[in-house]
mmCIF file of N, CA and C in Angstrom:
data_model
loop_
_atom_site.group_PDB
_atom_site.id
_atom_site.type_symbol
_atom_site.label_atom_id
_atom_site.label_comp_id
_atom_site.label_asym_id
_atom_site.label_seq_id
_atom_site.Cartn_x
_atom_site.Cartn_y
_atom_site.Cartn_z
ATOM 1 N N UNK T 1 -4.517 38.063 -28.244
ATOM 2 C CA UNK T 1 -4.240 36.747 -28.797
ATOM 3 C C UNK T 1 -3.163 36.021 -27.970
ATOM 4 N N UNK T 2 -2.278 36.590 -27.663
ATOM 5 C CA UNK T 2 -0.990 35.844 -26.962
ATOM 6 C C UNK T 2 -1.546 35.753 -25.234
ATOM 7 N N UNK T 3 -2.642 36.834 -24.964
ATOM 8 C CA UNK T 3 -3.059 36.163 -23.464
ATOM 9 C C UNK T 3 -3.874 35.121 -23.659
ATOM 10 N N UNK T 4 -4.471 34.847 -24.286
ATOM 11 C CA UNK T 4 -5.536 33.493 -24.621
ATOM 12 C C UNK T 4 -4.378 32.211 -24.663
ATOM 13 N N UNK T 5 -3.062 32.499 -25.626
ATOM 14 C CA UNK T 5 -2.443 31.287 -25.699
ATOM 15 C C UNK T 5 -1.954 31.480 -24.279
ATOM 16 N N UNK T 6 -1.418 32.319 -23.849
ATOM 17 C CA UNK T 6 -0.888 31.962 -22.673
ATOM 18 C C UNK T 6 -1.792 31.562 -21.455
ATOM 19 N N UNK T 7 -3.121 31.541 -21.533
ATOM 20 C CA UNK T 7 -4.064 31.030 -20.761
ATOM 21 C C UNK T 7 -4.051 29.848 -20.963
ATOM 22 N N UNK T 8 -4.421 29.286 -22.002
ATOM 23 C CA UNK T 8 -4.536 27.710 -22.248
ATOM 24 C C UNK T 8 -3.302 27.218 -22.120
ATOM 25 N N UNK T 9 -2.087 27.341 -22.094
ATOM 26 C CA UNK T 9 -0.609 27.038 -21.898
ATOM 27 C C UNK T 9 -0.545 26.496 -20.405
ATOM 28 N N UNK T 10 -1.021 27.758 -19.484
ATOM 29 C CA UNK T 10 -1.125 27.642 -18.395
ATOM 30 C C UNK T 10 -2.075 26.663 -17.774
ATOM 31 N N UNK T 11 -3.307 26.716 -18.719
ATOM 32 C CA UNK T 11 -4.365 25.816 -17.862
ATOM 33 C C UNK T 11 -4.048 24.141 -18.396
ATOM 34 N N UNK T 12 -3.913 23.948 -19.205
ATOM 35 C CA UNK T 12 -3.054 22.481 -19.872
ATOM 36 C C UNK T 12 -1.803 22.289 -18.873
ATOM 37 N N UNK T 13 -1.032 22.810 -18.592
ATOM 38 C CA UNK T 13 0.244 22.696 -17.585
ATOM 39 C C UNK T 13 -0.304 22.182 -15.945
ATOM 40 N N UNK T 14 -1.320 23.031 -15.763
ATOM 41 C CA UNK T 14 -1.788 23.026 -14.236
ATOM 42 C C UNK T 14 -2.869 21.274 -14.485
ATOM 43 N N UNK T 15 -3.324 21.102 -15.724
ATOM 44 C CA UNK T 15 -4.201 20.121 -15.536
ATOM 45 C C UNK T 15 -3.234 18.198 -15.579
ATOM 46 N N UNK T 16 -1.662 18.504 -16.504
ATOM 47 C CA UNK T 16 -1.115 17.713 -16.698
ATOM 48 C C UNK T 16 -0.665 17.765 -14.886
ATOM 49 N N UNK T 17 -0.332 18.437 -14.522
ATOM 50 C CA UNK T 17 0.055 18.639 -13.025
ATOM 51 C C UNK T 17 -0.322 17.710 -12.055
ATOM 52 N N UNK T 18 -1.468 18.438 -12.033
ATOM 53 C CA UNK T 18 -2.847 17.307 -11.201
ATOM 54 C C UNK T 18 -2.845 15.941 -11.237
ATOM 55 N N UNK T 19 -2.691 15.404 -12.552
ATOM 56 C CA UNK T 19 -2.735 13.827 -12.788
ATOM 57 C C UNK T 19 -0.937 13.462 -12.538
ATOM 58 N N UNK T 20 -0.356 14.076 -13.086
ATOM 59 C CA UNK T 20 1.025 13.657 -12.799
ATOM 60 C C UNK T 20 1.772 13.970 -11.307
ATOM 61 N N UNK T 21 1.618 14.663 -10.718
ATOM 62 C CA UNK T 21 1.979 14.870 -9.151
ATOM 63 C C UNK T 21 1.428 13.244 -7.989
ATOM 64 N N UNK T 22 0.355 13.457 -8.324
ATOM 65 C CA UNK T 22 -0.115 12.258 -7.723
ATOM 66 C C UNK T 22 0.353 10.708 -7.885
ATOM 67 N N UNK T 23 0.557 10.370 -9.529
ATOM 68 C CA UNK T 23 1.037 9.349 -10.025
ATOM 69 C C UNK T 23 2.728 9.387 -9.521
ATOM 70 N N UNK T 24 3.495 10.380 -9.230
ATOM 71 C CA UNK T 24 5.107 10.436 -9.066
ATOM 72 C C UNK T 24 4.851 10.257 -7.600
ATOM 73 N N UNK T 25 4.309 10.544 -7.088
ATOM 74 C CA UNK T 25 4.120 9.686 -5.394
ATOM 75 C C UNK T 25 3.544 8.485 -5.112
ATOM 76 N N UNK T 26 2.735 8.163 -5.957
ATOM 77 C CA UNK T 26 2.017 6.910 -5.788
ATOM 78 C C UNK T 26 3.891 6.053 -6.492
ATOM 79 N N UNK T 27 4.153 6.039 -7.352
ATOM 80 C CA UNK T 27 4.993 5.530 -7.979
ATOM 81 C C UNK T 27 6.261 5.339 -7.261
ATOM 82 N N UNK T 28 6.994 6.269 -6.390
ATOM 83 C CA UNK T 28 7.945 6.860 -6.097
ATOM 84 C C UNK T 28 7.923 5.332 -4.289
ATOM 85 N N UNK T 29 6.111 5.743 -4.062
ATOM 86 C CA UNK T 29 6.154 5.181 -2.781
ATOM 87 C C UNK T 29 6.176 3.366 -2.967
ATOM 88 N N UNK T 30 5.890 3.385 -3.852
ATOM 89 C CA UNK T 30 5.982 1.813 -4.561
ATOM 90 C C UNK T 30 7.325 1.437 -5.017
ATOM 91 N N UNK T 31 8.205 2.200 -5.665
ATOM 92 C CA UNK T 31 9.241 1.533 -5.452
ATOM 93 C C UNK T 31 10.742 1.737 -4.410
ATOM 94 N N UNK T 32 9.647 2.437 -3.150
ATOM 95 C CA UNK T 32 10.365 1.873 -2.007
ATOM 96 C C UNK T 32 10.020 0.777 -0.870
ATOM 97 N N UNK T 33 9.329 0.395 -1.652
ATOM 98 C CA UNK T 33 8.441 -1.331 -0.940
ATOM 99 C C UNK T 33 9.318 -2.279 -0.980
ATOM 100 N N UNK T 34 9.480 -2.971 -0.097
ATOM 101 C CA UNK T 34 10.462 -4.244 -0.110
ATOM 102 C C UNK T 34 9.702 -5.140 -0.578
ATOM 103 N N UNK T 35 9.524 -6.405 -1.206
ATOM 104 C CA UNK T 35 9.372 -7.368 -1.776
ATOM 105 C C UNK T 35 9.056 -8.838 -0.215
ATOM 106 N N UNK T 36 8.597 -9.493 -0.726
ATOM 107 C CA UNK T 36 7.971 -10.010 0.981
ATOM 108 C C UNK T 36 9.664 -11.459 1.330
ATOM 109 N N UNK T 37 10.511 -11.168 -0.336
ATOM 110 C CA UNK T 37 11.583 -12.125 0.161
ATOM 111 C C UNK T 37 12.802 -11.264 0.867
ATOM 112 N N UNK T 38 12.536 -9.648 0.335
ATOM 113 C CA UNK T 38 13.365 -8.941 0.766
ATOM 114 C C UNK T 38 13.555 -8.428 2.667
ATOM 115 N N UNK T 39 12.184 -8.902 2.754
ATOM 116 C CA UNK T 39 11.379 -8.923 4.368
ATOM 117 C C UNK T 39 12.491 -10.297 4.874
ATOM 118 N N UNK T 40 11.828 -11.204 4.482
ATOM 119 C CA UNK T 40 12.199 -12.446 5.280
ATOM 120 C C UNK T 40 14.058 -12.626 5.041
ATOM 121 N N UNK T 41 14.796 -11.514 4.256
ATOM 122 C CA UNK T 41 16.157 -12.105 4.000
ATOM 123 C C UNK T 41 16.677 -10.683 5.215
ATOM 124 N N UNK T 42 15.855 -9.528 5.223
ATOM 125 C CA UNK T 42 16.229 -8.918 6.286
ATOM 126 C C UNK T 42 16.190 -9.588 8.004
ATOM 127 N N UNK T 43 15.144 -10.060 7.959
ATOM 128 C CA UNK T 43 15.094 -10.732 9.061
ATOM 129 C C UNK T 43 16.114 -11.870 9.661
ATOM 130 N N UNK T 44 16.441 -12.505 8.284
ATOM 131 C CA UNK T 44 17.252 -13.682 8.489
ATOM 132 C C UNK T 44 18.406 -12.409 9.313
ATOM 133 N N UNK T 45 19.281 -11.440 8.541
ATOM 134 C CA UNK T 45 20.080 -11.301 8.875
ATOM 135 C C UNK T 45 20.090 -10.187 10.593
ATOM 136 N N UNK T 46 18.951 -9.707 11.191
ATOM 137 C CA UNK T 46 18.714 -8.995 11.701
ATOM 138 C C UNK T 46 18.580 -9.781 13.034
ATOM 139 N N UNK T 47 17.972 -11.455 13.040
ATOM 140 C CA UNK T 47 17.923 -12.089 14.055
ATOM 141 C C UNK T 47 18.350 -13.326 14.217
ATOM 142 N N UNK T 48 19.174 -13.221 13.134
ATOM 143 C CA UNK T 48 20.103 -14.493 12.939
ATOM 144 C C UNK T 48 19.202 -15.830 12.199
ATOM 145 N N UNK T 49 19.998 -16.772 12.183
ATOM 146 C CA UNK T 49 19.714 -17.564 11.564
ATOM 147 C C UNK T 49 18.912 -18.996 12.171
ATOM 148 N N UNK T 50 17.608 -19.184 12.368
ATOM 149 C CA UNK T 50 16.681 -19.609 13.676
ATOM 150 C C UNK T 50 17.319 -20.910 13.264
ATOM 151 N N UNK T 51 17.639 -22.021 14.178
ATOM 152 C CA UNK T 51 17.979 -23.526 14.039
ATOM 153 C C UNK T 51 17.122 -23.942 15.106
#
């Protein structure tokens, strides 16, 4: 009885895994995206200020 729960324990853990591993990188890589004003305010300061 307690290897059965501990089977399904295990296989529920490994299946939340699967969907959640993927989503914490997809997520993780998204909020290290700059924003397209955060682009153009780097630039300002990177090549000065075009006149």
């Amino acid at each position: 009885m307690l290897t059965i729960a501990f089977i399904i324990l295990s296989a529920s853990m490994i299946i939340i895994a699967t969907v959640d591993v993927p989503f914490q990188i997809w997520d993780y890589t998204k909020q290290l995206r700059m924003t397209k004003q955060e682009v153009k305010d780097e630039m300002k300061q990177t090549e000065g200020m075009p006149e």
